[in-house]
């Protein structure tokens, strides 16, 4: 059909029949080791990093700050010096003297690097190869046994951590080592190491090591010496040159070989010739330094002065120099003199071995049981056993076990017998405690069979103490020179007579009656009880140490007056103000009485004694010392001279006559307390004052015939012989205000013309007698008038008659 749009019919799509295909199996490739490795490595790295970070975070907790090491202030050694800059002793917790790197020689630095850490200036605090080697060996050993530490790690271990060998401590050490390298320079770290490390025998730091082993400063060490010291810190005890010299030499050889092997790479400036010479050099150790036993009394005083000046904290830090007035050589001689004198007493009185076994009344008995022991007291101990192998004696002290080392009984064992021959079980021994015991450890004792003593030597003008000895043995403890309070006996009389002279009521020529008297039921008497001499001049009374004259003088001028004078003259110990003061019945300290005599030698001026002269801080500045009492004039120079002149008679004609063998101008006074419990001699020359005391700590009598003359004076003579180095012809200078006059020895009046037995006496100006003694062939007009009066019947009344001669002289000077 034309024009007709035809429509195409749509054909239905025919569905094709789907054919099912069998799925084909794909073959999986088997993983190879090569393909797995990157993943394993990646995983391991991630896990490792997490472990490291976790470990770092865990062990970084509560770590000390390394920045604190910038302000390095370790405990250092404080040294105490004598007046000549000789070391008396040391005060320390650790013996250490910090020095800057500029004072450490380069060959010492190289020796340390060769011995400990050649790569120190190359690594950043950790030697990883060394760590791996150490870990491998620790695994083989099954414990933390291998070191492998750099110098930086050692500084951390020494100064920031504990020395324990554990894995946790090692990890902390590694962390801190890296931090320290970021905080300080290499030289600063090496400075810490060289000043802090242990070089054996209690010496810390290179300066102390150099002083101890070679008696020189670190800057003066040779290469051979440096190499030996550099090897010590690895094992300070085993490699100490003093304890194990052969091991120290082997270690030195190793250090020198390391210096040689690594020279070209690390330190080419060190020549082979220097190393070869060091190998050939014979290294000799210095003699062992003397310990602090030379003057423990002075060390104790130095410590007290330092504590008072800087406080406990600074005292603990140390590093100070304490300079003293002590002459160390004289100190030694003074102690030796005391020891000779005390041994002489031991010999005379039989003070050897244990107490004799006896049932006599008054025999020693063991001290009763006490809840505790204390130092500074003498006990009577019972022997419970002996130990020859350990050279000791087992004892029971007031119910407490103790040990007595035989070395501490050597004074009473001159033959050197063994413990079993020296004593037996059940014997009694007088002892003191030197070390308190613990729950399981017994106390340690020292035998105290014989008396003790003290010596004080003073330069009078400066009041510098030249020697101070407080015991027979040079041991710390009770210092009798400054702490013992003992009766001075007649050694106190010069203070009585000095006040009498000062009062102008007496002169050296005044007559005072020596006769018995009673004072409120107290009946004093002379040492020679059978001998009373009637009217005696004051000079004679002092020379012969007549008690009754001293008592009458005190009665006249007043007890309080004498006590006050003594206080002004430096006697700080409280004095009992009674008549017995005239005889030295009130206790004083040896240093007090010796310094009181120094007032006479110094022209009447008192000043406190000085032992510590200056203290220098670690930074070189001078520490301000506490000011003592100001000096004061106790007497005029003329009064002091008259007193000195009177004391001269003690030596020339009295109880101190053995001192004449010094053949120089010396004066002094003996002293013996009741029952010879104390023996003294105190005296001086124009340049030195010395005092000696001897006695038992428990105030037992010294023994038959022991006196100040016999017991103390020989010690004083030996001390003065060593102490006074001035020309022997040096004499006491007479000041103005003193006059001389010839005196009649019987009356104390001016001598008559031509009197043969007249002697020259010294007087304060204006106190000399004006009346002249009558020659023996001239009658006394008073007696003539009395006879005439009696003949005229006036004998029944004598009120107008002059009193007897002896009554007229009791109160003081002979009348003009």
PDB file of C-alpha atoms in Angstrom, residues 203-359:
ATOM      1  CA  UNK A 203      91.108   7.305  97.968  1.00  0.00           C
ATOM      2  CA  UNK A 204      88.683   8.898  95.544  1.00  0.00           C
ATOM      3  CA  UNK A 205      89.789  11.020  92.607  1.00  0.00           C
ATOM      4  CA  UNK A 206      93.141  11.336  90.912  1.00  0.00           C
ATOM      5  CA  UNK A 207      94.504  13.968  93.300  1.00  0.00           C
ATOM      6  CA  UNK A 208      94.022  11.805  96.389  1.00  0.00           C
ATOM      7  CA  UNK A 209      95.436   8.794  94.546  1.00  0.00           C
ATOM      8  CA  UNK A 210      98.561  10.716  93.544  1.00  0.00           C
ATOM      9  CA  UNK A 211      99.075  11.898  97.114  1.00  0.00           C
ATOM     10  CA  UNK A 212      98.504   8.494  98.680  1.00  0.00           C
ATOM     11  CA  UNK A 213     100.564   6.342  96.332  1.00  0.00           C
ATOM     12  CA  UNK A 214     103.293   8.777  95.266  1.00  0.00           C
ATOM     13  CA  UNK A 215     103.141  11.704  97.747  1.00  0.00           C
ATOM     14  CA  UNK A 216     102.747  14.252  94.970  1.00  0.00           C
ATOM     15  CA  UNK A 217     100.069  16.274  93.226  1.00  0.00           C
ATOM     16  CA  UNK A 218      98.373  14.813  90.166  1.00  0.00           C
ATOM     17  CA  UNK A 219     100.065  17.401  87.962  1.00  0.00           C
ATOM     18  CA  UNK A 220     103.477  15.985  88.880  1.00  0.00           C
ATOM     19  CA  UNK A 221     102.754  12.360  87.910  1.00  0.00           C
ATOM     20  CA  UNK A 222     104.999  10.682  85.354  1.00  0.00           C
ATOM     21  CA  UNK A 223     103.609   8.607  82.476  1.00  0.00           C
ATOM     22  CA  UNK A 224     104.612   5.387  84.238  1.00  0.00           C
ATOM     23  CA  UNK A 225     102.836   6.458  87.424  1.00  0.00           C
ATOM     24  CA  UNK A 226      99.800   7.616  85.456  1.00  0.00           C
ATOM     25  CA  UNK A 227      99.553   4.283  83.671  1.00  0.00           C
ATOM     26  CA  UNK A 228      99.668   2.436  86.983  1.00  0.00           C
ATOM     27  CA  UNK A 229      96.962   4.605  88.530  1.00  0.00           C
ATOM     28  CA  UNK A 230      94.770   4.434  85.415  1.00  0.00           C
ATOM     29  CA  UNK A 231      94.606   0.677  85.772  1.00  0.00           C
ATOM     30  CA  UNK A 232      93.363   0.700  89.362  1.00  0.00           C
ATOM     31  CA  UNK A 233      89.651   1.717  88.996  1.00  0.00           C
ATOM     32  CA  UNK A 234      88.768  -1.535  87.195  1.00  0.00           C
ATOM     33  CA  UNK A 235      89.232  -3.395  90.503  1.00  0.00           C
ATOM     34  CA  UNK A 236      90.402  -0.969  93.205  1.00  0.00           C
ATOM     35  CA  UNK A 237      91.074  -3.587  95.870  1.00  0.00           C
ATOM     36  CA  UNK A 238      92.686  -6.247  93.682  1.00  0.00           C
ATOM     37  CA  UNK A 239      94.759  -3.799  91.629  1.00  0.00           C
ATOM     38  CA  UNK A 240      95.915  -1.493  94.429  1.00  0.00           C
ATOM     39  CA  UNK A 241      99.690  -0.989  94.106  1.00  0.00           C
ATOM     40  CA  UNK A 242     100.027  -1.240  97.884  1.00  0.00           C
ATOM     41  CA  UNK A 243      97.885  -4.312  98.379  1.00  0.00           C
ATOM     42  CA  UNK A 244      98.873  -6.264  95.246  1.00  0.00           C
ATOM     43  CA  UNK A 245     101.911  -4.683  93.556  1.00  0.00           C
ATOM     44  CA  UNK A 246     102.391  -7.498  91.045  1.00  0.00           C
ATOM     45  CA  UNK A 247      98.818  -7.270  89.778  1.00  0.00           C
ATOM     46  CA  UNK A 248      99.170  -3.485  89.593  1.00  0.00           C
ATOM     47  CA  UNK A 249     102.320  -3.845  87.475  1.00  0.00           C
ATOM     48  CA  UNK A 250     100.594  -6.241  85.084  1.00  0.00           C
ATOM     49  CA  UNK A 251      97.713  -3.830  84.725  1.00  0.00           C
ATOM     50  CA  UNK A 252     100.164  -0.975  84.137  1.00  0.00           C
ATOM     51  CA  UNK A 253     101.837  -2.984  81.373  1.00  0.00           C
ATOM     52  CA  UNK A 254      98.434  -3.497  79.737  1.00  0.00           C
ATOM     53  CA  UNK A 255      97.676   0.232  79.826  1.00  0.00           C
ATOM     54  CA  UNK A 256     101.050   1.061  78.277  1.00  0.00           C
ATOM     55  CA  UNK A 257     100.487  -1.544  75.562  1.00  0.00           C
ATOM     56  CA  UNK A 258      97.096   0.034  74.772  1.00  0.00           C
ATOM     57  CA  UNK A 259      98.762   3.430  74.573  1.00  0.00           C
ATOM     58  CA  UNK A 260     101.236   1.951  72.112  1.00  0.00           C
ATOM     59  CA  UNK A 261      98.699   0.056  70.023  1.00  0.00           C
ATOM     60  CA  UNK A 262      96.306   2.987  69.605  1.00  0.00           C
ATOM     61  CA  UNK A 263      98.841   5.778  69.481  1.00  0.00           C
ATOM     62  CA  UNK A 264      98.740   6.531  65.748  1.00  0.00           C
ATOM     63  CA  UNK A 265      94.951   6.623  65.559  1.00  0.00           C
ATOM     64  CA  UNK A 266      94.000   8.270  68.836  1.00  0.00           C
ATOM     65  CA  UNK A 267      96.936  10.173  70.310  1.00  0.00           C
ATOM     66  CA  UNK A 268      99.782  10.657  67.851  1.00  0.00           C
ATOM     67  CA  UNK A 269     101.197  13.466  70.015  1.00  0.00           C
ATOM     68  CA  UNK A 270     102.353  10.834  72.531  1.00  0.00           C
ATOM     69  CA  UNK A 271     105.751   9.660  71.341  1.00  0.00           C
ATOM     70  CA  UNK A 272     106.864   6.054  71.246  1.00  0.00           C
ATOM     71  CA  UNK A 273     109.996   7.095  73.098  1.00  0.00           C
ATOM     72  CA  UNK A 274     107.870   8.308  76.022  1.00  0.00           C
ATOM     73  CA  UNK A 275     106.013   4.997  76.175  1.00  0.00           C
ATOM     74  CA  UNK A 276     109.256   3.024  75.969  1.00  0.00           C
ATOM     75  CA  UNK A 277     110.759   5.115  78.784  1.00  0.00           C
ATOM     76  CA  UNK A 278     107.654   4.543  80.902  1.00  0.00           C
ATOM     77  CA  UNK A 279     108.025   0.792  80.465  1.00  0.00           C
ATOM     78  CA  UNK A 280     111.574   0.984  81.774  1.00  0.00           C
ATOM     79  CA  UNK A 281     110.839   3.391  84.639  1.00  0.00           C
ATOM     80  CA  UNK A 282     110.850   1.822  88.084  1.00  0.00           C
ATOM     81  CA  UNK A 283     107.751   3.058  89.862  1.00  0.00           C
ATOM     82  CA  UNK A 284     108.344   3.437  93.599  1.00  0.00           C
ATOM     83  CA  UNK A 285     105.522   4.019  96.040  1.00  0.00           C
ATOM     84  CA  UNK A 286     105.866   6.699  98.689  1.00  0.00           C
ATOM     85  CA  UNK A 287     105.995   5.629 102.349  1.00  0.00           C
ATOM     86  CA  UNK A 288     102.599   5.127 103.881  1.00  0.00           C
ATOM     87  CA  UNK A 289     101.279   8.458 105.160  1.00  0.00           C
ATOM     88  CA  UNK A 290     100.898   8.678 108.926  1.00  0.00           C
ATOM     89  CA  UNK A 291      97.326   8.396 110.112  1.00  0.00           C
ATOM     90  CA  UNK A 292      95.287  10.878 112.080  1.00  0.00           C
ATOM     91  CA  UNK A 293      96.690   9.380 115.290  1.00  0.00           C
ATOM     92  CA  UNK A 294      99.335  12.094 115.496  1.00  0.00           C
ATOM     93  CA  UNK A 295      97.021  14.513 117.272  1.00  0.00           C
ATOM     94  CA  UNK A 296      93.461  13.233 117.656  1.00  0.00           C
ATOM     95  CA  UNK A 297      92.835  15.881 120.309  1.00  0.00           C
ATOM     96  CA  UNK A 298      93.510  18.618 117.755  1.00  0.00           C
ATOM     97  CA  UNK A 299      91.435  16.924 115.051  1.00  0.00           C
ATOM     98  CA  UNK A 300      88.455  16.866 117.377  1.00  0.00           C
ATOM     99  CA  UNK A 301      88.822  20.571 118.185  1.00  0.00           C
ATOM    100  CA  UNK A 302      89.272  21.395 114.489  1.00  0.00           C
ATOM    101  CA  UNK A 303      86.074  19.527 113.658  1.00  0.00           C
ATOM    102  CA  UNK A 304      84.155  21.409 116.353  1.00  0.00           C
ATOM    103  CA  UNK A 305      85.480  24.764 115.127  1.00  0.00           C
ATOM    104  CA  UNK A 306      84.603  23.929 111.524  1.00  0.00           C
ATOM    105  CA  UNK A 307      81.090  22.844 112.479  1.00  0.00           C
ATOM    106  CA  UNK A 308      80.571  26.056 114.432  1.00  0.00           C
ATOM    107  CA  UNK A 309      81.818  28.136 111.506  1.00  0.00           C
ATOM    108  CA  UNK A 310      80.044  26.496 108.539  1.00  0.00           C
ATOM    109  CA  UNK A 311      77.384  24.129 109.905  1.00  0.00           C
ATOM    110  CA  UNK A 312      76.833  20.380 109.670  1.00  0.00           C
ATOM    111  CA  UNK A 313      75.919  20.279 105.978  1.00  0.00           C
ATOM    112  CA  UNK A 314      79.054  22.068 104.816  1.00  0.00           C
ATOM    113  CA  UNK A 315      81.123  20.028 107.259  1.00  0.00           C
ATOM    114  CA  UNK A 316      79.819  16.880 105.563  1.00  0.00           C
ATOM    115  CA  UNK A 317      80.629  18.224 102.103  1.00  0.00           C
ATOM    116  CA  UNK A 318      84.214  18.861 103.189  1.00  0.00           C
ATOM    117  CA  UNK A 319      86.995  20.296 101.085  1.00  0.00           C
ATOM    118  CA  UNK A 320      88.112  22.802 103.734  1.00  0.00           C
ATOM    119  CA  UNK A 321      91.562  23.596 105.056  1.00  0.00           C
ATOM    120  CA  UNK A 322      91.726  24.047 108.815  1.00  0.00           C
ATOM    121  CA  UNK A 323      94.966  25.686 109.909  1.00  0.00           C
ATOM    122  CA  UNK A 324      96.019  25.347 113.536  1.00  0.00           C
ATOM    123  CA  UNK A 325      98.657  26.765 115.853  1.00  0.00           C
ATOM    124  CA  UNK A 326      99.960  23.301 116.733  1.00  0.00           C
ATOM    125  CA  UNK A 327     103.602  22.403 116.141  1.00  0.00           C
ATOM    126  CA  UNK A 328     103.326  18.789 115.017  1.00  0.00           C
ATOM    127  CA  UNK A 329     106.909  17.945 115.914  1.00  0.00           C
ATOM    128  CA  UNK A 330     106.459  19.355 119.424  1.00  0.00           C
ATOM    129  CA  UNK A 331     103.120  17.554 119.727  1.00  0.00           C
ATOM    130  CA  UNK A 332     104.885  14.270 119.120  1.00  0.00           C
ATOM    131  CA  UNK A 333     107.675  15.082 121.575  1.00  0.00           C
ATOM    132  CA  UNK A 334     105.181  16.157 124.234  1.00  0.00           C
ATOM    133  CA  UNK A 335     103.298  12.866 123.979  1.00  0.00           C
ATOM    134  CA  UNK A 336     106.531  10.908 124.122  1.00  0.00           C
ATOM    135  CA  UNK A 337     107.552  12.855 127.245  1.00  0.00           C
ATOM    136  CA  UNK A 338     104.193  12.075 128.846  1.00  0.00           C
ATOM    137  CA  UNK A 339     104.523   8.401 127.945  1.00  0.00           C
ATOM    138  CA  UNK A 340     107.996   8.190 129.486  1.00  0.00           C
ATOM    139  CA  UNK A 341     106.751   9.831 132.658  1.00  0.00           C
ATOM    140  CA  UNK A 342     103.717   7.564 132.953  1.00  0.00           C
ATOM    141  CA  UNK A 343     105.791   4.452 132.315  1.00  0.00           C
ATOM    142  CA  UNK A 344     108.095   5.576 135.128  1.00  0.00           C
ATOM    143  CA  UNK A 345     105.087   5.682 137.459  1.00  0.00           C
ATOM    144  CA  UNK A 346     104.023   2.240 136.218  1.00  0.00           C
ATOM    145  CA  UNK A 347     107.481   0.919 137.036  1.00  0.00           C
ATOM    146  CA  UNK A 348     107.659   2.505 140.497  1.00  0.00           C
ATOM    147  CA  UNK A 349     104.170   1.447 141.518  1.00  0.00           C
ATOM    148  CA  UNK A 350     104.031  -1.933 139.789  1.00  0.00           C
ATOM    149  CA  UNK A 351     101.211  -1.051 137.414  1.00  0.00           C
ATOM    150  CA  UNK A 352     101.603  -4.090 135.165  1.00  0.00           C
ATOM    151  CA  UNK A 353      99.322  -6.937 134.210  1.00  0.00           C
ATOM    152  CA  UNK A 354      96.067  -7.687 136.022  1.00  0.00           C
ATOM    153  CA  UNK A 355      95.297  -6.730 139.604  1.00  0.00           C
ATOM    154  CA  UNK A 356      96.985  -9.028 142.093  1.00  0.00           C
ATOM    155  CA  UNK A 357      94.674 -11.643 143.506  1.00  0.00           C
ATOM    156  CA  UNK A 358      94.261 -10.916 147.198  1.00  0.00           C
ATOM    157  CA  UNK A 359      91.641 -11.085 149.900  1.00  0.00           C
TER     158      UNK A 359
END
